[in-house]
Amino acid sequence: MTDGPRFTVVSRILHWGMAVLILAMLFIGIGMVATVSERYELLVVVVRIANRLFNPPPPLPRHLPAWQKLAAKASHFVLYALMLTMPLVGWGMLSAAGYPIVLYGPLHLPPILPHDAALYAALRSAHTLLAYLLFATILAHLGAALMHALIHRDGVFASMASWKRP
């Protein structure tokens, strides 16, 4: 394995922290569809996007074919888009259902959409579809990470693994 450039510590903490939060939300969401709010994930993803803008990822290895580099960039774009979109769709869905969105204790988020049963149904379907897309994208991301770690051994996985020293 080659020791190359690495993600910053903050990038690695945000990556692995978001991974735990997203997986937990996906699995909890399967069993408790409307009772789990993603409001905290939305705040963290905004921080993560800002961090990525100021700390771009290390370059991918030169040996990767162009299609794999494109797939890596596209999958990251999809992951970030879904991390932003899913909480907003969930917020809109709960607003359309007329549910209060409790941030903490007596502090509530305002509804972002009017109370409307048809809108709620459409957003719930969209939220479910987006959750499946997120799960599929995470599986592809995990598969690519394992390929880099176990087959290529090219340092891509190590650049994000917080337990490896350069």
Tab-separated table of N, CA, C and O in Angstrom, residues 22-139:
chain	number	residue	atom	x	y	z
A	22	ILE	N	-26.030	8.219	9.279
A	22	ILE	CA	-26.847	7.862	8.117
A	22	ILE	C	-27.288	6.412	8.192
A	22	ILE	O	-28.457	6.094	7.951
A	23	LEU	N	-26.369	5.514	8.520
A	23	LEU	CA	-26.762	4.107	8.636
A	23	LEU	C	-27.791	3.916	9.739
A	23	LEU	O	-28.763	3.165	9.571
A	24	ALA	N	-27.599	4.586	10.852
A	24	ALA	CA	-28.582	4.488	11.932
A	24	ALA	C	-29.938	5.006	11.469
A	24	ALA	O	-30.971	4.371	11.714
A	25	MET	N	-29.949	6.146	10.770
A	25	MET	CA	-31.206	6.704	10.284
A	25	MET	C	-31.879	5.760	9.292
A	25	MET	O	-33.097	5.596	9.319
A	26	LEU	N	-31.097	5.134	8.406
A	26	LEU	CA	-31.690	4.214	7.440
A	26	LEU	C	-32.340	3.025	8.132
A	26	LEU	O	-33.478	2.662	7.833
A	27	PHE	N	-31.631	2.417	9.072
A	27	PHE	CA	-32.172	1.230	9.723
A	27	PHE	C	-33.293	1.568	10.705
A	27	PHE	O	-34.281	0.845	10.782
A	28	ILE	N	-33.165	2.669	11.415
A	28	ILE	CA	-34.244	3.084	12.313
A	28	ILE	C	-35.458	3.493	11.490
A	28	ILE	O	-36.593	3.157	11.827
A	29	GLY	N	-35.209	4.182	10.382
A	29	GLY	CA	-36.295	4.638	9.527
A	29	GLY	C	-37.112	3.505	8.938
A	29	GLY	O	-38.311	3.658	8.677
A	30	ILE	N	-36.497	2.361	8.724
A	30	ILE	CA	-37.234	1.213	8.205
A	30	ILE	C	-38.313	0.785	9.191
A	30	ILE	O	-39.427	0.461	8.816
A	31	GLY	N	-37.977	0.806	10.462
A	31	GLY	CA	-38.929	0.351	11.470
A	31	GLY	C	-39.831	1.433	12.015
A	31	GLY	O	-40.921	1.153	12.491
A	32	MET	N	-39.390	2.671	11.946
A	32	MET	CA	-40.149	3.763	12.573
A	32	MET	C	-40.253	4.916	11.590
A	32	MET	O	-39.709	5.985	11.813
A	33	VAL	N	-40.976	4.722	10.523
A	33	VAL	CA	-40.970	5.619	9.375
A	33	VAL	C	-41.129	7.096	9.734
A	33	VAL	O	-40.311	7.917	9.362
A	34	ALA	N	-42.132	7.460	10.456
A	34	ALA	CA	-42.413	8.878	10.657
A	34	ALA	C	-41.927	9.415	11.988
A	34	ALA	O	-42.108	10.580	12.268
A	35	THR	N	-41.299	8.604	12.809
A	35	THR	CA	-40.969	9.071	14.143
A	35	THR	C	-39.529	9.520	14.290
A	35	THR	O	-39.145	9.989	15.339
A	36	VAL	N	-38.719	9.378	13.275
A	36	VAL	CA	-37.311	9.738	13.376
A	36	VAL	C	-37.068	10.979	12.537
A	36	VAL	O	-37.301	10.980	11.341
A	37	SER	N	-36.600	12.027	13.149
A	37	SER	CA	-36.330	13.266	12.429
A	37	SER	C	-34.857	13.349	12.079
A	37	SER	O	-33.993	12.947	12.847
A	38	GLU	N	-34.580	13.900	10.907
A	38	GLU	CA	-33.206	14.008	10.428
A	38	GLU	C	-32.677	15.433	10.570
A	38	GLU	O	-31.754	15.824	9.877
A	39	ARG	N	-33.223	16.196	11.498
A	39	ARG	CA	-32.841	17.604	11.610
A	39	ARG	C	-31.385	17.803	11.970
A	39	ARG	O	-30.753	18.741	11.518
A	40	TYR	N	-30.816	16.927	12.789
A	40	TYR	CA	-29.420	17.088	13.175
A	40	TYR	C	-28.492	16.709	12.034
A	40	TYR	O	-27.439	17.313	11.855
A	41	GLU	N	-28.888	15.702	11.257
A	41	GLU	CA	-28.079	15.316	10.104
A	41	GLU	C	-27.947	16.481	9.133
A	41	GLU	O	-26.894	16.703	8.557
A	42	LEU	N	-29.008	17.229	8.940
A	42	LEU	CA	-28.983	18.373	8.029
A	42	LEU	C	-27.966	19.407	8.490
A	42	LEU	O	-27.211	19.941	7.671
A	43	LEU	N	-27.899	19.659	9.769
A	43	LEU	CA	-26.921	20.619	10.287
A	43	LEU	C	-25.502	20.120	10.064
A	43	LEU	O	-24.616	20.880	9.666
A	44	VAL	N	-25.275	18.833	10.308
A	44	VAL	CA	-23.933	18.279	10.155
A	44	VAL	C	-23.518	18.246	8.692
A	44	VAL	O	-22.360	18.494	8.362
A	45	VAL	N	-24.443	17.957	7.786
A	45	VAL	CA	-24.079	17.892	6.375
A	45	VAL	C	-23.699	19.269	5.844
A	45	VAL	O	-22.818	19.393	4.994
A	46	VAL	N	-24.325	20.331	6.352
A	46	VAL	CA	-23.926	21.683	5.946
A	46	VAL	C	-22.487	21.956	6.384
A	46	VAL	O	-21.685	22.485	5.609
A	47	VAL	N	-22.145	21.554	7.599
A	47	VAL	CA	-20.768	21.694	8.079
A	47	VAL	C	-19.833	20.855	7.199
A	47	VAL	O	-18.740	21.292	6.823
A	48	ARG	N	-20.270	19.654	6.858
A	48	ARG	CA	-19.434	18.759	6.056
A	48	ARG	C	-19.181	19.333	4.661
A	48	ARG	O	-18.078	19.257	4.139
A	49	ILE	N	-20.198	19.904	4.045
A	49	ILE	CA	-20.027	20.500	2.717
A	49	ILE	C	-19.075	21.689	2.793
A	49	ILE	O	-18.190	21.845	1.942
A	50	ALA	N	-19.235	22.519	3.820
A	50	ALA	CA	-18.311	23.649	3.993
A	50	ALA	C	-16.890	23.145	4.181
A	50	ALA	O	-15.938	23.681	3.585
A	51	ASN	N	-16.719	22.091	4.981
A	51	ASN	CA	-15.397	21.519	5.190
A	51	ASN	C	-14.801	21.016	3.875
A	51	ASN	O	-13.624	21.222	3.600
A	52	ARG	N	-15.623	20.377	3.055
A	52	ARG	CA	-15.132	19.845	1.779
A	52	ARG	C	-14.704	20.968	0.843
A	52	ARG	O	-13.753	20.820	0.085
A	53	LEU	N	-15.424	22.096	0.884
A	53	LEU	CA	-15.049	23.235	0.042
A	53	LEU	C	-13.684	23.800	0.445
A	53	LEU	O	-12.895	24.206	-0.403
A	54	PHE	N	-13.417	23.821	1.758
A	54	PHE	CA	-12.145	24.365	2.244
A	54	PHE	C	-11.035	23.325	2.300
A	54	PHE	O	-9.860	23.675	2.344
A	55	ASN	N	-11.388	22.053	2.328
A	55	ASN	CA	-10.419	20.960	2.383
A	55	ASN	C	-10.759	19.927	1.317
A	55	ASN	O	-11.358	18.886	1.611
A	56	PRO	N	-10.382	20.184	0.063
A	56	PRO	CA	-10.730	19.241	-1.000
A	56	PRO	C	-10.066	17.879	-0.760
A	56	PRO	O	-9.025	17.801	-0.094
A	57	PRO	N	-10.674	16.821	-1.300
A	57	PRO	CA	-10.102	15.487	-1.088
A	57	PRO	C	-8.771	15.341	-1.818
A	57	PRO	O	-8.501	16.048	-2.783
A	58	PRO	N	-7.957	14.401	-1.348
A	58	PRO	CA	-6.711	14.136	-2.066
A	58	PRO	C	-7.019	13.579	-3.458
A	58	PRO	O	-8.097	13.012	-3.667
A	59	PRO	N	-6.103	13.749	-4.391
A	59	PRO	CA	-6.369	13.249	-5.747
A	59	PRO	C	-6.456	11.719	-5.764
A	59	PRO	O	-5.807	11.039	-4.964
A	60	LEU	N	-7.255	11.206	-6.687
A	60	LEU	CA	-7.346	9.763	-6.868
A	60	LEU	C	-6.077	9.277	-7.568
A	60	LEU	O	-5.430	10.041	-8.289
A	61	PRO	N	-5.711	8.023	-7.378
A	61	PRO	CA	-4.502	7.497	-8.029
A	61	PRO	C	-4.574	7.611	-9.556
A	61	PRO	O	-5.652	7.487	-10.146
A	62	ARG	N	-3.444	7.841	-10.165
A	62	ARG	CA	-3.389	8.016	-11.620
A	62	ARG	C	-3.774	6.752	-12.372
A	62	ARG	O	-4.237	6.818	-13.500
A	63	HIS	N	-3.561	5.602	-11.764
A	63	HIS	CA	-3.814	4.341	-12.466
A	63	HIS	C	-5.294	4.037	-12.668
A	63	HIS	O	-5.641	3.160	-13.462
A	64	LEU	N	-6.167	4.766	-11.976
A	64	LEU	CA	-7.600	4.497	-12.116
A	64	LEU	C	-8.087	4.913	-13.495
A	64	LEU	O	-7.745	5.991	-13.981
A	65	PRO	N	-8.892	4.064	-14.123
A	65	PRO	CA	-9.474	4.457	-15.415
A	65	PRO	C	-10.378	5.677	-15.251
A	65	PRO	O	-10.934	5.916	-14.178
A	66	ALA	N	-10.558	6.402	-16.323
A	66	ALA	CA	-11.369	7.629	-16.290
A	66	ALA	C	-12.789	7.345	-15.829
A	66	ALA	O	-13.375	8.141	-15.087
A	67	TRP	N	-13.359	6.213	-16.219
A	67	TRP	CA	-14.742	5.914	-15.832
A	67	TRP	C	-14.865	5.715	-14.322
A	67	TRP	O	-15.888	6.068	-13.742
A	68	GLN	N	-13.814	5.152	-13.691
A	68	GLN	CA	-13.857	4.972	-12.239
A	68	GLN	C	-13.723	6.314	-11.518
A	68	GLN	O	-14.363	6.536	-10.492
A	69	LYS	N	-12.897	7.193	-12.045
A	69	LYS	CA	-12.786	8.525	-11.451
A	69	LYS	C	-14.110	9.276	-11.578
A	69	LYS	O	-14.551	9.929	-10.631
A	70	LEU	N	-14.741	9.158	-12.737
A	70	LEU	CA	-16.040	9.797	-12.937
A	70	LEU	C	-17.076	9.193	-11.999
A	70	LEU	O	-17.870	9.920	-11.378
A	71	ALA	N	-17.065	7.863	-11.855
A	71	ALA	CA	-18.017	7.189	-10.956
A	71	ALA	C	-17.798	7.635	-9.510
A	71	ALA	O	-18.761	7.838	-8.765
A	72	ALA	N	-16.543	7.792	-9.098
A	72	ALA	CA	-16.248	8.236	-7.729
A	72	ALA	C	-16.795	9.638	-7.492
A	72	ALA	O	-17.445	9.901	-6.473
A	73	LYS	N	-16.543	10.539	-8.438
A	73	LYS	CA	-17.029	11.915	-8.279
A	73	LYS	C	-18.554	11.970	-8.319
A	73	LYS	O	-19.183	12.674	-7.532
A	74	ALA	N	-19.150	11.209	-9.226
A	74	ALA	CA	-20.612	11.198	-9.335
A	74	ALA	C	-21.251	10.616	-8.074
A	74	ALA	O	-22.245	11.150	-7.579
A	75	SER	N	-20.672	9.541	-7.538
A	75	SER	CA	-21.262	8.930	-6.343
A	75	SER	C	-21.142	9.862	-5.141
A	75	SER	O	-22.051	9.933	-4.319
A	76	HIS	N	-20.045	10.605	-5.044
A	76	HIS	CA	-19.924	11.564	-3.949
A	76	HIS	C	-20.932	12.704	-4.116
A	76	HIS	O	-21.528	13.155	-3.139
A	77	PHE	N	-21.128	13.149	-5.339
A	77	PHE	CA	-22.130	14.184	-5.585
A	77	PHE	C	-23.514	13.686	-5.168
A	77	PHE	O	-24.270	14.400	-4.493
A	78	VAL	N	-23.846	12.441	-5.557
A	78	VAL	CA	-25.147	11.865	-5.204
A	78	VAL	C	-25.284	11.742	-3.685
A	78	VAL	O	-26.334	12.067	-3.114
A	79	LEU	N	-24.219	11.296	-3.012
A	79	LEU	CA	-24.268	11.168	-1.550
A	79	LEU	C	-24.531	12.519	-0.889
A	79	LEU	O	-25.395	12.633	-0.014
A	80	TYR	N	-23.803	13.547	-1.294
A	80	TYR	CA	-24.002	14.873	-0.705
A	80	TYR	C	-25.399	15.412	-1.032
A	80	TYR	O	-26.061	16.000	-0.178
A	81	ALA	N	-25.844	15.211	-2.266
A	81	ALA	CA	-27.179	15.678	-2.651
A	81	ALA	C	-28.251	14.986	-1.808
A	81	ALA	O	-29.192	15.634	-1.334
A	82	LEU	N	-28.107	13.682	-1.603
A	82	LEU	CA	-29.085	12.955	-0.803
A	82	LEU	C	-29.008	13.334	0.674
A	82	LEU	O	-30.041	13.406	1.355
A	83	MET	N	-27.800	13.590	1.173
A	83	MET	CA	-27.667	14.002	2.572
A	83	MET	C	-28.350	15.346	2.815
A	83	MET	O	-28.803	15.626	3.928
A	84	LEU	N	-28.414	16.190	1.791
A	84	LEU	CA	-29.129	17.460	1.910
A	84	LEU	C	-30.622	17.304	1.643
A	84	LEU	O	-31.451	17.870	2.355
A	85	THR	N	-30.953	16.541	0.622
A	85	THR	CA	-32.327	16.433	0.167
A	85	THR	C	-33.209	15.647	1.131
A	85	THR	O	-34.347	16.059	1.419
A	86	MET	N	-32.716	14.520	1.636
A	86	MET	CA	-33.557	13.668	2.482
A	86	MET	C	-34.085	14.386	3.727
A	86	MET	O	-35.280	14.299	4.019
A	87	PRO	N	-33.254	15.096	4.475
A	87	PRO	CA	-33.815	15.803	5.636
A	87	PRO	C	-34.824	16.885	5.243
A	87	PRO	O	-35.820	17.082	5.931
A	88	LEU	N	-34.576	17.561	4.124
A	88	LEU	CA	-35.520	18.596	3.681
A	88	LEU	C	-36.847	17.986	3.238
A	88	LEU	O	-37.915	18.520	3.548
A	89	VAL	N	-36.782	16.871	2.519
A	89	VAL	CA	-38.013	16.188	2.115
A	89	VAL	C	-38.739	15.666	3.363
A	89	VAL	O	-39.968	15.760	3.466
A	90	GLY	N	-37.970	15.129	4.324
A	90	GLY	CA	-38.577	14.665	5.571
A	90	GLY	C	-39.233	15.794	6.342
A	90	GLY	O	-40.337	15.636	6.881
A	91	TRP	N	-38.577	16.943	6.391
A	91	TRP	CA	-39.135	18.116	7.062
A	91	TRP	C	-40.424	18.553	6.365
A	91	TRP	O	-41.441	18.821	7.003
A	92	GLY	N	-40.366	18.608	5.030
A	92	GLY	CA	-41.554	18.968	4.271
A	92	GLY	C	-42.676	17.957	4.461
A	92	GLY	O	-43.850	18.322	4.586
A	93	MET	N	-42.317	16.670	4.493
A	93	MET	CA	-43.298	15.601	4.685
A	93	MET	C	-44.007	15.757	6.031
A	93	MET	O	-45.234	15.696	6.116
A	94	LEU	N	-43.234	15.965	7.085
A	94	LEU	CA	-43.824	16.137	8.418
A	94	LEU	C	-44.645	17.415	8.503
A	94	LEU	O	-45.685	17.453	9.157
A	95	SER	N	-44.183	18.472	7.821
A	95	SER	CA	-44.953	19.720	7.780
A	95	SER	C	-46.296	19.488	7.093
A	95	SER	O	-47.338	19.933	7.581
A	96	ALA	N	-46.274	18.791	5.956
A	96	ALA	CA	-47.500	18.530	5.208
A	96	ALA	C	-48.458	17.632	5.995
A	96	ALA	O	-49.673	17.721	5.828
A	97	ALA	N	-47.898	16.788	6.865
A	97	ALA	CA	-48.739	15.921	7.693
A	97	ALA	C	-49.302	16.667	8.900
A	97	ALA	O	-50.192	16.159	9.578
A	98	GLY	N	-48.751	17.845	9.185
A	98	GLY	CA	-49.221	18.611	10.336
A	98	GLY	C	-48.557	18.214	11.637
A	98	GLY	O	-49.027	18.596	12.705
A	99	TYR	N	-47.466	17.441	11.560
A	99	TYR	CA	-46.765	17.024	12.772
A	99	TYR	C	-45.849	18.140	13.266
A	99	TYR	O	-45.189	18.810	12.465
A	100	PRO	N	-45.748	18.335	14.559
A	100	PRO	CA	-44.769	19.300	15.077
A	100	PRO	C	-43.366	18.711	14.908
A	100	PRO	O	-43.166	17.502	15.020
A	101	ILE	N	-42.425	19.569	14.613
A	101	ILE	CA	-41.051	19.118	14.428
A	101	ILE	C	-40.246	19.672	15.590
A	101	ILE	O	-39.823	20.826	15.584
A	102	VAL	N	-40.069	18.846	16.595
A	102	VAL	CA	-39.417	19.253	17.833
A	102	VAL	C	-37.908	19.217	17.623
A	102	VAL	O	-37.337	18.183	17.284
A	103	LEU	N	-37.277	20.352	17.819
A	103	LEU	CA	-35.828	20.417	17.734
A	103	LEU	C	-35.227	19.950	19.050
A	103	LEU	O	-34.385	19.062	19.083
A	104	TYR	N	-35.708	20.548	20.131
A	104	TYR	CA	-35.280	20.137	21.468
A	104	TYR	C	-36.239	20.743	22.472
A	104	TYR	O	-36.412	21.962	22.502
A	105	GLY	N	-36.847	19.899	23.275
A	105	GLY	CA	-37.776	20.398	24.291
A	105	GLY	C	-38.880	21.240	23.677
A	105	GLY	O	-39.557	20.807	22.754
A	106	PRO	N	-39.014	22.479	24.137
A	106	PRO	CA	-40.098	23.327	23.605
A	106	PRO	C	-39.727	24.005	22.275
A	106	PRO	O	-40.555	24.676	21.682
A	107	LEU	N	-38.505	23.844	21.823
A	107	LEU	CA	-38.047	24.482	20.586
A	107	LEU	C	-38.462	23.655	19.376
A	107	LEU	O	-38.058	22.496	19.241
A	108	HIS	N	-39.318	24.247	18.523
A	108	HIS	CA	-39.836	23.554	17.344
A	108	HIS	C	-39.353	24.236	16.075
A	108	HIS	O	-39.176	25.457	16.048
A	109	LEU	N	-39.147	23.440	15.029
A	109	LEU	CA	-38.882	24.002	13.710
A	109	LEU	C	-40.214	24.430	13.098
A	109	LEU	O	-41.233	23.766	13.300
A	110	PRO	N	-40.209	25.498	12.340
A	110	PRO	CA	-41.471	25.920	11.703
A	110	PRO	C	-41.804	24.985	10.539
A	110	PRO	O	-40.911	24.405	9.919
A	111	PRO	N	-43.064	24.844	10.231
A	111	PRO	CA	-43.420	24.049	9.054
A	111	PRO	C	-42.938	24.769	7.795
A	111	PRO	O	-42.965	25.999	7.725
A	112	ILE	N	-42.473	24.002	6.828
A	112	ILE	CA	-41.990	24.619	5.582
A	112	ILE	C	-42.978	24.425	4.431
A	112	ILE	O	-42.786	24.987	3.363
A	113	LEU	N	-44.010	23.624	4.672
A	113	LEU	CA	-45.049	23.406	3.667
A	113	LEU	C	-46.409	23.435	4.364
A	113	LEU	O	-46.505	23.166	5.560
A	114	PRO	N	-47.461	23.720	3.607
A	114	PRO	CA	-48.799	23.737	4.203
A	114	PRO	C	-49.285	22.323	4.509
A	114	PRO	O	-48.832	21.349	3.898
A	115	HIS	N	-50.189	22.242	5.462
A	115	HIS	CA	-50.808	20.960	5.808
A	115	HIS	C	-51.633	20.489	4.611
A	115	HIS	O	-52.551	21.178	4.172
A	116	ASP	N	-51.270	19.320	4.053
A	116	ASP	CA	-51.941	18.805	2.863
A	116	ASP	C	-51.691	17.303	2.790
A	116	ASP	O	-50.544	16.873	2.613
A	117	ALA	N	-52.760	16.513	2.899
A	117	ALA	CA	-52.631	15.056	2.932
A	117	ALA	C	-52.040	14.507	1.631
A	117	ALA	O	-51.219	13.579	1.657
A	118	ALA	N	-52.443	15.053	0.489
A	118	ALA	CA	-51.918	14.567	-0.797
A	118	ALA	C	-50.426	14.881	-0.923
A	118	ALA	O	-49.643	14.054	-1.412
A	119	LEU	N	-50.035	16.072	-0.490
A	119	LEU	CA	-48.621	16.449	-0.517
A	119	LEU	C	-47.814	15.552	0.417
A	119	LEU	O	-46.723	15.093	0.077
A	120	TYR	N	-48.368	15.280	1.589
A	120	TYR	CA	-47.711	14.369	2.531
A	120	TYR	C	-47.479	13.006	1.883
A	120	TYR	O	-46.388	12.448	1.974
A	121	ALA	N	-48.496	12.462	1.231
A	121	ALA	CA	-48.375	11.143	0.599
A	121	ALA	C	-47.295	11.146	-0.474
A	121	ALA	O	-46.489	10.210	-0.564
A	122	ALA	N	-47.269	12.193	-1.288
A	122	ALA	CA	-46.253	12.280	-2.348
A	122	ALA	C	-44.849	12.394	-1.752
A	122	ALA	O	-43.904	11.731	-2.218
A	123	LEU	N	-44.695	13.225	-0.715
A	123	LEU	CA	-43.381	13.401	-0.093
A	123	LEU	C	-42.935	12.131	0.642
A	123	LEU	O	-41.750	11.808	0.658
A	124	ARG	N	-43.882	11.415	1.219
A	124	ARG	CA	-43.532	10.162	1.894
A	124	ARG	C	-43.005	9.147	0.881
A	124	ARG	O	-42.010	8.472	1.132
A	125	SER	N	-43.661	9.056	-0.277
A	125	SER	CA	-43.173	8.171	-1.346
A	125	SER	C	-41.798	8.607	-1.830
A	125	SER	O	-40.904	7.780	-2.035
A	126	ALA	N	-41.620	9.912	-2.016
A	126	ALA	CA	-40.325	10.440	-2.453
A	126	ALA	C	-39.244	10.153	-1.417
A	126	ALA	O	-38.125	9.760	-1.758
A	127	HIS	N	-39.586	10.332	-0.139
A	127	HIS	CA	-38.630	10.096	0.934
A	127	HIS	C	-38.197	8.628	0.958
A	127	HIS	O	-37.014	8.328	1.124
A	128	THR	N	-39.139	7.738	0.758
A	128	THR	CA	-38.836	6.305	0.721
A	128	THR	C	-37.936	5.984	-0.462
A	128	THR	O	-36.939	5.264	-0.322
A	129	LEU	N	-38.266	6.510	-1.628
A	129	LEU	CA	-37.447	6.281	-2.819
A	129	LEU	C	-36.029	6.814	-2.621
A	129	LEU	O	-35.048	6.143	-2.959
A	130	LEU	N	-35.923	8.010	-2.055
A	130	LEU	CA	-34.600	8.592	-1.787
A	130	LEU	C	-33.816	7.757	-0.776
A	130	LEU	O	-32.596	7.620	-0.894
A	131	ALA	N	-34.512	7.188	0.197
A	131	ALA	CA	-33.834	6.331	1.181
A	131	ALA	C	-33.253	5.092	0.503
A	131	ALA	O	-32.122	4.689	0.800
A	132	TYR	N	-34.006	4.483	-0.402
A	132	TYR	CA	-33.484	3.327	-1.141
A	132	TYR	C	-32.297	3.727	-2.012
A	132	TYR	O	-31.305	2.994	-2.103
A	133	LEU	N	-32.389	4.879	-2.650
A	133	LEU	CA	-31.278	5.365	-3.469
A	133	LEU	C	-30.046	5.624	-2.601
A	133	LEU	O	-28.916	5.286	-2.981
A	134	LEU	N	-30.252	6.210	-1.425
A	134	LEU	CA	-29.138	6.454	-0.507
A	134	LEU	C	-28.507	5.136	-0.080
A	134	LEU	O	-27.282	4.996	-0.064
A	135	PHE	N	-29.326	4.160	0.263
A	135	PHE	CA	-28.810	2.859	0.683
A	135	PHE	C	-28.004	2.208	-0.440
A	135	PHE	O	-26.905	1.692	-0.213
A	136	ALA	N	-28.513	2.259	-1.680
A	136	ALA	CA	-27.796	1.684	-2.821
A	136	ALA	C	-26.477	2.417	-3.063
A	136	ALA	O	-25.440	1.784	-3.354
A	137	THR	N	-26.495	3.724	-2.939
A	137	THR	CA	-25.272	4.505	-3.151
A	137	THR	C	-24.250	4.209	-2.058
A	137	THR	O	-23.046	4.112	-2.327
A	138	ILE	N	-24.709	4.037	-0.831
A	138	ILE	CA	-23.800	3.677	0.266
A	138	ILE	C	-23.191	2.303	0.014
A	138	ILE	O	-21.984	2.101	0.232
A	139	LEU	N	-23.986	1.359	-0.457
A	139	LEU	CA	-23.443	0.031	-0.771
A	139	LEU	C	-22.386	0.107	-1.870
A	139	LEU	O	-21.349	-0.556	-1.786
